[in-house]
PDB file of C-alpha atoms in Angstrom:
ATOM      1  CA  MET U   1       0.000   0.000   0.000  1.00  0.00           C
ATOM      2  CA  ASP U   2       1.165   3.551  -0.696  1.00  0.00           C
ATOM      3  CA  ARG U   3       2.915   4.962   2.409  1.00  0.00           C
ATOM      4  CA  ASN U   4       0.692   8.040   2.533  1.00  0.00           C
ATOM      5  CA  LEU U   5      -2.479   6.029   2.149  1.00  0.00           C
ATOM      6  CA  ASN U   6      -1.283   3.666   4.865  1.00  0.00           C
ATOM      7  CA  ASN U   7      -0.622   6.612   7.190  1.00  0.00           C
ATOM      8  CA  LEU U   8      -4.002   8.075   6.306  1.00  0.00           C
ATOM      9  CA  LEU U   9      -5.726   4.798   7.182  1.00  0.00           C
ATOM     10  CA  LYS U  10      -3.806   4.584  10.454  1.00  0.00           C
ATOM     11  CA  TRP U  11      -4.729   8.170  11.347  1.00  0.00           C
ATOM     12  CA  SER U  12      -8.374   7.532  10.500  1.00  0.00           C
ATOM     13  CA  ILE U  13      -8.498   4.474  12.761  1.00  0.00           C
ATOM     14  CA  GLU U  14      -6.722   6.202  15.649  1.00  0.00           C
ATOM     15  CA  ASN U  15      -8.981   9.250  15.451  1.00  0.00           C
ATOM     16  CA  SER U  16     -12.301   7.594  14.668  1.00  0.00           C
ATOM     17  CA  VAL U  17     -15.202   8.642  16.905  1.00  0.00           C
ATOM     18  CA  PRO U  18     -16.384   5.838  19.221  1.00  0.00           C
ATOM     19  CA  SER U  19     -19.950   4.635  18.788  1.00  0.00           C
ATOM     20  CA  SER U  20     -20.754   6.017  22.223  1.00  0.00           C
ATOM     21  CA  ALA U  21     -19.953   9.557  21.079  1.00  0.00           C
ATOM     22  CA  PRO U  22     -23.608  10.592  20.544  1.00  0.00           C
ATOM     23  CA  ALA U  23     -24.498   9.521  24.064  1.00  0.00           C
ATOM     24  CA  ALA U  24     -21.518  11.356  25.465  1.00  0.00           C
ATOM     25  CA  ALA U  25     -22.529  14.458  23.568  1.00  0.00           C
ATOM     26  CA  ALA U  26     -26.010  14.196  25.024  1.00  0.00           C
ATOM     27  CA  ASN U  27     -24.492  14.157  28.491  1.00  0.00           C
ATOM     28  CA  GLY U  28     -22.737  17.435  27.717  1.00  0.00           C
ATOM     29  CA  THR U  29     -19.178  16.100  27.620  1.00  0.00           C
ATOM     30  CA  THR U  30     -18.620  16.977  23.980  1.00  0.00           C
ATOM     31  CA  ALA U  31     -20.543  18.618  21.224  1.00  0.00           C
ATOM     32  CA  ALA U  32     -19.964  18.726  17.507  1.00  0.00           C
ATOM     33  CA  VAL U  33     -20.344  22.135  15.927  1.00  0.00           C
ATOM     34  CA  THR U  34     -21.431  21.857  12.331  1.00  0.00           C
ATOM     35  CA  THR U  35     -22.115  24.772  10.061  1.00  0.00           C
ATOM     36  CA  HIS U  36     -24.501  24.179   7.183  1.00  0.00           C
ATOM     37  CA  PRO U  37     -24.501  26.209   3.980  1.00  0.00           C
ATOM     38  CA  SER U  38     -27.961  27.504   4.834  1.00  0.00           C
ATOM     39  CA  ASP U  39     -26.715  28.965   8.129  1.00  0.00           C
ATOM     40  CA  ASN U  40     -25.028  31.868   6.377  1.00  0.00           C
ATOM     41  CA  ASN U  41     -24.790  33.603   3.062  1.00  0.00           C
ATOM     42  CA  ASN U  42     -21.817  31.537   1.911  1.00  0.00           C
ATOM     43  CA  SER U  43     -22.877  28.463   0.001  1.00  0.00           C
ATOM     44  CA  THR U  44     -19.552  26.737   0.694  1.00  0.00           C
ATOM     45  CA  PRO U  45     -18.753  25.609   4.256  1.00  0.00           C
ATOM     46  CA  SER U  46     -15.646  27.260   5.690  1.00  0.00           C
ATOM     47  CA  SER U  47     -12.478  25.172   5.548  1.00  0.00           C
ATOM     48  CA  THR U  48     -11.705  26.319   9.084  1.00  0.00           C
ATOM     49  CA  GLU U  49     -14.672  24.513  10.629  1.00  0.00           C
ATOM     50  CA  THR U  50     -13.455  21.859  13.081  1.00  0.00           C
ATOM     51  CA  PRO U  51     -15.128  19.596  15.628  1.00  0.00           C
ATOM     52  CA  GLN U  52     -15.354  21.373  18.987  1.00  0.00           C
ATOM     53  CA  THR U  53     -15.561  20.259  22.590  1.00  0.00           C
ATOM     54  CA  ALA U  54     -18.223  21.742  24.843  1.00  0.00           C
ATOM     55  CA  ASN U  55     -15.888  24.488  26.019  1.00  0.00           C
ATOM     56  CA  GLY U  56     -15.119  25.528  22.459  1.00  0.00           C
ATOM     57  CA  THR U  57     -11.644  23.980  22.107  1.00  0.00           C
ATOM     58  CA  ALA U  58     -10.658  21.824  19.170  1.00  0.00           C
ATOM     59  CA  SER U  59     -11.393  18.146  19.404  1.00  0.00           C
ATOM     60  CA  PRO U  60      -8.283  16.043  20.214  1.00  0.00           C
ATOM     61  CA  ALA U  61      -8.845  14.129  17.010  1.00  0.00           C
ATOM     62  CA  VAL U  62      -8.099  17.333  15.109  1.00  0.00           C
ATOM     63  CA  ALA U  63      -5.711  19.036  17.492  1.00  0.00           C
ATOM     64  CA  GLY U  64      -3.553  15.916  17.625  1.00  0.00           C
ATOM     65  CA  SER U  65      -3.569  15.313  13.878  1.00  0.00           C
ATOM     66  CA  THR U  66      -0.321  13.933  12.487  1.00  0.00           C
ATOM     67  CA  LEU U  67      -1.314  14.287   8.865  1.00  0.00           C
ATOM     68  CA  ASN U  68       1.461  15.853   6.826  1.00  0.00           C
ATOM     69  CA  PRO U  69       0.953  17.755   3.551  1.00  0.00           C
ATOM     70  CA  GLU U  70       1.702  14.623   1.490  1.00  0.00           C
ATOM     71  CA  ILE U  71      -1.090  12.705   3.239  1.00  0.00           C
ATOM     72  CA  LEU U  72      -3.531  15.577   2.850  1.00  0.00           C
ATOM     73  CA  SER U  73      -2.563  15.737  -0.797  1.00  0.00           C
ATOM     74  CA  ALA U  74      -3.360  12.047  -1.191  1.00  0.00           C
ATOM     75  CA  LEU U  75      -6.713  12.603   0.534  1.00  0.00           C
ATOM     76  CA  PHE U  76      -7.830  15.671  -1.379  1.00  0.00           C
ATOM     77  CA  GLY U  77      -6.145  14.981  -4.701  1.00  0.00           C
ATOM     78  CA  GLY U  78      -3.770  17.969  -4.679  1.00  0.00           C
ATOM     79  CA  PRO U  79      -0.406  17.961  -6.447  1.00  0.00           C
ATOM     80  CA  SER U  80       2.470  16.124  -4.811  1.00  0.00           C
ATOM     81  CA  GLU U  81       5.776  17.858  -4.167  1.00  0.00           C
ATOM     82  CA  ALA U  82       7.212  15.998  -7.157  1.00  0.00           C
ATOM     83  CA  ASP U  83       4.390  17.463  -9.273  1.00  0.00           C
ATOM     84  CA  LEU U  84       5.190  20.932  -7.936  1.00  0.00           C
ATOM     85  CA  MET U  85       8.873  20.510  -8.790  1.00  0.00           C
ATOM     86  CA  ARG U  86       8.043  19.476 -12.330  1.00  0.00           C
ATOM     87  CA  ALA U  87       5.564  22.333 -12.707  1.00  0.00           C
ATOM     88  CA  ALA U  88       8.121  24.870 -11.500  1.00  0.00           C
ATOM     89  CA  MET U  89      10.687  23.616 -13.991  1.00  0.00           C
ATOM     90  CA  GLU U  90       8.145  23.806 -16.808  1.00  0.00           C
ATOM     91  CA  VAL U  91       7.652  27.480 -15.979  1.00  0.00           C
ATOM     92  CA  LEU U  92      11.410  28.040 -15.858  1.00  0.00           C
ATOM     93  CA  THR U  93      12.009  26.484 -19.254  1.00  0.00           C
ATOM     94  CA  ASP U  94       9.048  28.135 -20.961  1.00  0.00           C
ATOM     95  CA  ASP U  95      10.288  30.998 -23.125  1.00  0.00           C
ATOM     96  CA  THR U  96       6.868  32.664 -23.039  1.00  0.00           C
ATOM     97  CA  THR U  97       6.836  33.012 -19.236  1.00  0.00           C
ATOM     98  CA  THR U  98       7.654  36.424 -17.762  1.00  0.00           C
ATOM     99  CA  LEU U  99      10.813  36.927 -15.715  1.00  0.00           C
ATOM    100  CA  ASP U 100       8.774  37.704 -12.593  1.00  0.00           C
ATOM    101  CA  ASN U 101       6.908  34.415 -12.865  1.00  0.00           C
ATOM    102  CA  LYS U 102      10.135  32.533 -13.490  1.00  0.00           C
ATOM    103  CA  LEU U 103      11.657  34.018 -10.344  1.00  0.00           C
ATOM    104  CA  ILE U 104       8.585  33.018  -8.336  1.00  0.00           C
ATOM    105  CA  ALA U 105       8.874  29.492  -9.731  1.00  0.00           C
ATOM    106  CA  PHE U 106      12.569  29.410  -8.873  1.00  0.00           C
ATOM    107  CA  ASP U 107      11.877  30.529  -5.314  1.00  0.00           C
ATOM    108  CA  ASN U 108       9.284  27.778  -4.909  1.00  0.00           C
ATOM    109  CA  PHE U 109      11.636  25.235  -6.460  1.00  0.00           C
ATOM    110  CA  GLU U 110      14.473  26.184  -4.098  1.00  0.00           C
ATOM    111  CA  GLN U 111      12.210  25.784  -1.066  1.00  0.00           C
ATOM    112  CA  LEU U 112      11.068  22.368  -2.253  1.00  0.00           C
ATOM    113  CA  ILE U 113      14.583  20.997  -2.712  1.00  0.00           C
ATOM    114  CA  GLU U 114      15.572  22.055   0.792  1.00  0.00           C
ATOM    115  CA  SER U 115      14.039  18.666   1.608  1.00  0.00           C
ATOM    116  CA  LEU U 116      16.619  15.896   1.279  1.00  0.00           C
ATOM    117  CA  ASP U 117      14.060  13.590  -0.331  1.00  0.00           C
ATOM    118  CA  ASN U 118      13.107  16.188  -2.930  1.00  0.00           C
ATOM    119  CA  ALA U 119      16.749  16.971  -3.685  1.00  0.00           C
ATOM    120  CA  ASN U 120      17.420  13.279  -4.227  1.00  0.00           C
ATOM    121  CA  ASN U 121      14.334  13.106  -6.435  1.00  0.00           C
ATOM    122  CA  LEU U 122      15.838  15.552  -8.945  1.00  0.00           C
ATOM    123  CA  GLU U 123      17.474  12.603 -10.670  1.00  0.00           C
ATOM    124  CA  ASN U 124      14.309  10.490 -10.798  1.00  0.00           C
ATOM    125  CA  LEU U 125      12.357  13.434 -12.212  1.00  0.00           C
ATOM    126  CA  SER U 126      15.070  14.167 -14.823  1.00  0.00           C
ATOM    127  CA  LEU U 127      15.377  17.733 -13.533  1.00  0.00           C
ATOM    128  CA  TRP U 128      19.162  17.978 -13.277  1.00  0.00           C
ATOM    129  CA  THR U 129      19.637  18.663 -16.980  1.00  0.00           C
ATOM    130  CA  PRO U 130      17.196  21.603 -17.218  1.00  0.00           C
ATOM    131  CA  LEU U 131      18.412  22.999 -13.883  1.00  0.00           C
ATOM    132  CA  LEU U 132      22.059  23.002 -14.964  1.00  0.00           C
ATOM    133  CA  SER U 133      21.140  24.461 -18.356  1.00  0.00           C
ATOM    134  CA  LEU U 134      19.787  27.514 -16.522  1.00  0.00           C
ATOM    135  CA  LEU U 135      23.296  28.239 -15.216  1.00  0.00           C
ATOM    136  CA  ALA U 136      24.000  29.521 -18.719  1.00  0.00           C
ATOM    137  CA  HIS U 137      20.757  31.479 -19.162  1.00  0.00           C
ATOM    138  CA  GLY U 138      21.017  34.922 -20.698  1.00  0.00           C
ATOM    139  CA  GLU U 139      19.208  36.533 -17.760  1.00  0.00           C
ATOM    140  CA  ARG U 140      21.568  37.044 -14.816  1.00  0.00           C
ATOM    141  CA  GLU U 141      18.857  36.644 -12.173  1.00  0.00           C
ATOM    142  CA  LEU U 142      18.021  33.213 -13.526  1.00  0.00           C
ATOM    143  CA  ARG U 143      21.704  32.236 -13.503  1.00  0.00           C
ATOM    144  CA  ARG U 144      21.918  33.382  -9.899  1.00  0.00           C
ATOM    145  CA  MET U 145      18.826  31.427  -8.856  1.00  0.00           C
ATOM    146  CA  ALA U 146      20.018  28.333 -10.710  1.00  0.00           C
ATOM    147  CA  ALA U 147      23.328  28.430  -8.821  1.00  0.00           C
ATOM    148  CA  TRP U 148      21.432  28.948  -5.576  1.00  0.00           C
ATOM    149  CA  CYS U 149      19.262  25.890  -6.245  1.00  0.00           C
ATOM    150  CA  VAL U 150      22.271  23.768  -7.131  1.00  0.00           C
ATOM    151  CA  GLY U 151      23.922  24.761  -3.864  1.00  0.00           C
ATOM    152  CA  THR U 152      20.789  23.908  -1.902  1.00  0.00           C
ATOM    153  CA  ALA U 153      20.398  20.544  -3.622  1.00  0.00           C
ATOM    154  CA  VAL U 154      23.957  19.328  -2.971  1.00  0.00           C
ATOM    155  CA  GLN U 155      24.521  20.679   0.519  1.00  0.00           C
ATOM    156  CA  ASN U 156      25.478  17.851   2.907  1.00  0.00           C
ATOM    157  CA  ASN U 157      24.215  15.298   0.398  1.00  0.00           C
ATOM    158  CA  ALA U 158      26.705  12.881  -1.157  1.00  0.00           C
ATOM    159  CA  ARG U 159      24.103  11.462  -3.543  1.00  0.00           C
ATOM    160  CA  THR U 160      23.347  14.798  -5.180  1.00  0.00           C
ATOM    161  CA  GLN U 161      27.006  15.828  -5.041  1.00  0.00           C
ATOM    162  CA  GLU U 162      27.751  12.753  -7.131  1.00  0.00           C
ATOM    163  CA  ARG U 163      25.022  13.600  -9.629  1.00  0.00           C
ATOM    164  CA  LEU U 164      26.227  17.178 -10.012  1.00  0.00           C
ATOM    165  CA  LEU U 165      29.741  15.937 -10.685  1.00  0.00           C
ATOM    166  CA  ALA U 166      28.532  13.298 -13.150  1.00  0.00           C
ATOM    167  CA  MET U 167      26.523  15.935 -15.020  1.00  0.00           C
ATOM    168  CA  GLY U 168      29.595  18.161 -15.418  1.00  0.00           C
ATOM    169  CA  GLY U 169      28.306  20.828 -13.056  1.00  0.00           C
ATOM    170  CA  VAL U 170      31.475  21.368 -11.005  1.00  0.00           C
ATOM    171  CA  PRO U 171      33.633  22.860 -13.814  1.00  0.00           C
ATOM    172  CA  THR U 172      30.643  24.993 -14.820  1.00  0.00           C
ATOM    173  CA  LEU U 173      30.421  26.433 -11.319  1.00  0.00           C
ATOM    174  CA  VAL U 174      34.157  27.114 -11.243  1.00  0.00           C
ATOM    175  CA  GLY U 175      33.818  28.936 -14.545  1.00  0.00           C
ATOM    176  CA  MET U 176      30.960  31.063 -13.234  1.00  0.00           C
ATOM    177  CA  ALA U 177      32.797  31.859 -10.010  1.00  0.00           C
ATOM    178  CA  THR U 178      35.946  32.989 -11.788  1.00  0.00           C
ATOM    179  CA  GLN U 179      34.514  34.625 -14.901  1.00  0.00           C
ATOM    180  CA  GLU U 180      35.577  38.234 -15.170  1.00  0.00           C
ATOM    181  CA  GLY U 181      32.659  40.437 -16.153  1.00  0.00           C
ATOM    182  CA  GLU U 182      30.042  38.077 -14.711  1.00  0.00           C
ATOM    183  CA  ASP U 183      27.539  39.696 -12.364  1.00  0.00           C
ATOM    184  CA  VAL U 184      28.932  39.769  -8.818  1.00  0.00           C
ATOM    185  CA  ALA U 185      25.754  38.290  -7.283  1.00  0.00           C
ATOM    186  CA  VAL U 186      25.873  35.419  -9.774  1.00  0.00           C
ATOM    187  CA  ARG U 187      29.520  34.716  -8.970  1.00  0.00           C
ATOM    188  CA  ARG U 188      28.800  34.678  -5.253  1.00  0.00           C
ATOM    189  CA  LYS U 189      25.984  32.161  -5.647  1.00  0.00           C
ATOM    190  CA  ALA U 190      28.241  30.028  -7.860  1.00  0.00           C
ATOM    191  CA  ILE U 191      30.835  30.034  -5.066  1.00  0.00           C
ATOM    192  CA  TYR U 192      28.147  29.025  -2.574  1.00  0.00           C
ATOM    193  CA  ALA U 193      27.115  26.150  -4.838  1.00  0.00           C
ATOM    194  CA  LEU U 194      30.745  25.103  -5.357  1.00  0.00           C
ATOM    195  CA  SER U 195      31.366  25.179  -1.603  1.00  0.00           C
ATOM    196  CA  SER U 196      28.381  22.872  -1.062  1.00  0.00           C
ATOM    197  CA  ALA U 197      29.468  20.597  -3.898  1.00  0.00           C
ATOM    198  CA  VAL U 198      33.019  19.879  -2.740  1.00  0.00           C
ATOM    199  CA  ARG U 199      32.773  19.626   1.048  1.00  0.00           C
ATOM    200  CA  ASN U 200      33.297  16.053   2.238  1.00  0.00           C
ATOM    201  CA  TYR U 201      33.187  14.821  -1.369  1.00  0.00           C
ATOM    202  CA  GLN U 202      36.710  14.273  -2.655  1.00  0.00           C
ATOM    203  CA  PRO U 203      35.916  13.526  -6.327  1.00  0.00           C
ATOM    204  CA  ALA U 204      34.233  16.925  -6.713  1.00  0.00           C
ATOM    205  CA  MET U 205      37.053  18.650  -4.815  1.00  0.00           C
ATOM    206  CA  ASP U 206      39.616  17.105  -7.151  1.00  0.00           C
ATOM    207  CA  VAL U 207      37.727  18.251 -10.250  1.00  0.00           C
ATOM    208  CA  ALA U 208      37.329  21.737  -8.802  1.00  0.00           C
ATOM    209  CA  ALA U 209      41.060  21.940  -8.046  1.00  0.00           C
ATOM    210  CA  GLU U 210      41.847  20.884 -11.593  1.00  0.00           C
ATOM    211  CA  ALA U 211      39.572  23.594 -12.986  1.00  0.00           C
ATOM    212  CA  LEU U 212      41.100  26.171 -10.625  1.00  0.00           C
ATOM    213  CA  ALA U 213      44.664  25.319 -11.657  1.00  0.00           C
ATOM    214  CA  VAL U 214      44.539  27.782 -14.551  1.00  0.00           C
ATOM    215  CA  HIS U 215      43.748  30.480 -12.000  1.00  0.00           C
ATOM    216  CA  GLY U 216      46.707  29.585  -9.800  1.00  0.00           C
ATOM    217  CA  ARG U 217      44.792  27.564  -7.198  1.00  0.00           C
ATOM    218  CA  GLY U 218      45.153  23.949  -8.272  1.00  0.00           C
ATOM    219  CA  ASP U 219      46.717  22.439  -5.141  1.00  0.00           C
ATOM    220  CA  LYS U 220      45.420  19.116  -3.846  1.00  0.00           C
ATOM    221  CA  VAL U 221      42.852  19.747  -1.093  1.00  0.00           C
ATOM    222  CA  ASP U 222      41.400  17.274   1.389  1.00  0.00           C
ATOM    223  CA  ALA U 223      37.628  17.606   1.025  1.00  0.00           C
ATOM    224  CA  ALA U 224      37.177  16.558   4.659  1.00  0.00           C
ATOM    225  CA  ASP U 225      39.494  19.310   5.919  1.00  0.00           C
ATOM    226  CA  MET U 226      37.084  22.203   6.379  1.00  0.00           C
ATOM    227  CA  ASP U 227      39.864  24.709   6.999  1.00  0.00           C
ATOM    228  CA  ALA U 228      41.520  23.752   3.718  1.00  0.00           C
ATOM    229  CA  VAL U 229      38.231  23.950   1.825  1.00  0.00           C
ATOM    230  CA  ASP U 230      37.486  27.288   3.464  1.00  0.00           C
ATOM    231  CA  GLY U 231      40.845  28.509   2.186  1.00  0.00           C
ATOM    232  CA  VAL U 232      39.860  27.802  -1.413  1.00  0.00           C
ATOM    233  CA  ILE U 233      36.362  29.226  -1.034  1.00  0.00           C
ATOM    234  CA  GLY U 234      37.682  32.285   0.781  1.00  0.00           C
ATOM    235  CA  TRP U 235      40.184  32.886  -2.026  1.00  0.00           C
ATOM    236  CA  LEU U 236      37.376  32.825  -4.577  1.00  0.00           C
ATOM    237  CA  ARG U 237      35.294  35.240  -2.511  1.00  0.00           C
ATOM    238  CA  GLU U 238      38.203  37.649  -2.220  1.00  0.00           C
ATOM    239  CA  ARG U 239      38.497  37.701  -6.004  1.00  0.00           C
ATOM    240  CA  VAL U 240      34.809  38.533  -6.325  1.00  0.00           C
ATOM    241  CA  ASP U 241      35.005  41.208  -3.641  1.00  0.00           C
ATOM    242  CA  ALA U 242      37.925  42.805  -5.480  1.00  0.00           C
ATOM    243  CA  ALA U 243      35.942  42.780  -8.721  1.00  0.00           C
ATOM    244  CA  ALA U 244      32.992  44.387  -6.940  1.00  0.00           C
ATOM    245  CA  LYS U 245      35.181  47.244  -5.711  1.00  0.00           C
ATOM    246  CA  ALA U 246      36.847  47.795  -9.079  1.00  0.00           C
TER     247      ALA U 246
END
């Protein structure tokens, strides 16, 4: 059985009203407050209506609800988080969509992939390719947001760090971080993404060092040595800060 449906069934059983509930209500221990469409001018019952105890507090069955958004989505037929991720990427790759709407979609996408499960699901949903393609978008704000999302997806996550490396994303981030003339905000987000990509993941650190060699920073670095990694990242930030002051 689907995990969410199983949890929904379990919640329903745990919070079902005993058959003695009507009698208890008659004795004044509890009372159910139900609003009918005819009770007011609104033909649709309010979504905020909840079962109440006699003193007006929420029923424990509601107050103690453990239903998460995924379960509610399964119950009411709303889009899953995977659906929302796909929808956001469709907006981002649609040339007819306005920049403002793309930025809203990017913000939603970034919040979704803060979840480890959603970040790992980028591969299953085939979203790595379109996400990385946005690193080269002609609009600087979209490049910045793409780098931000990459950094969020790979932070403290060896699985997504591996996927970014396999997709060729590490040299791309190095190029963005070191590119003279690139927008300073874009370069800073690229450095953030690179920092997330290489920490505690030696293969990515090695590739980054190789790409940085042409810039005079190609020394071997232990990806597990945070001070050493900070040295590389700090060096990149200093370059960007100098460019910002120029």
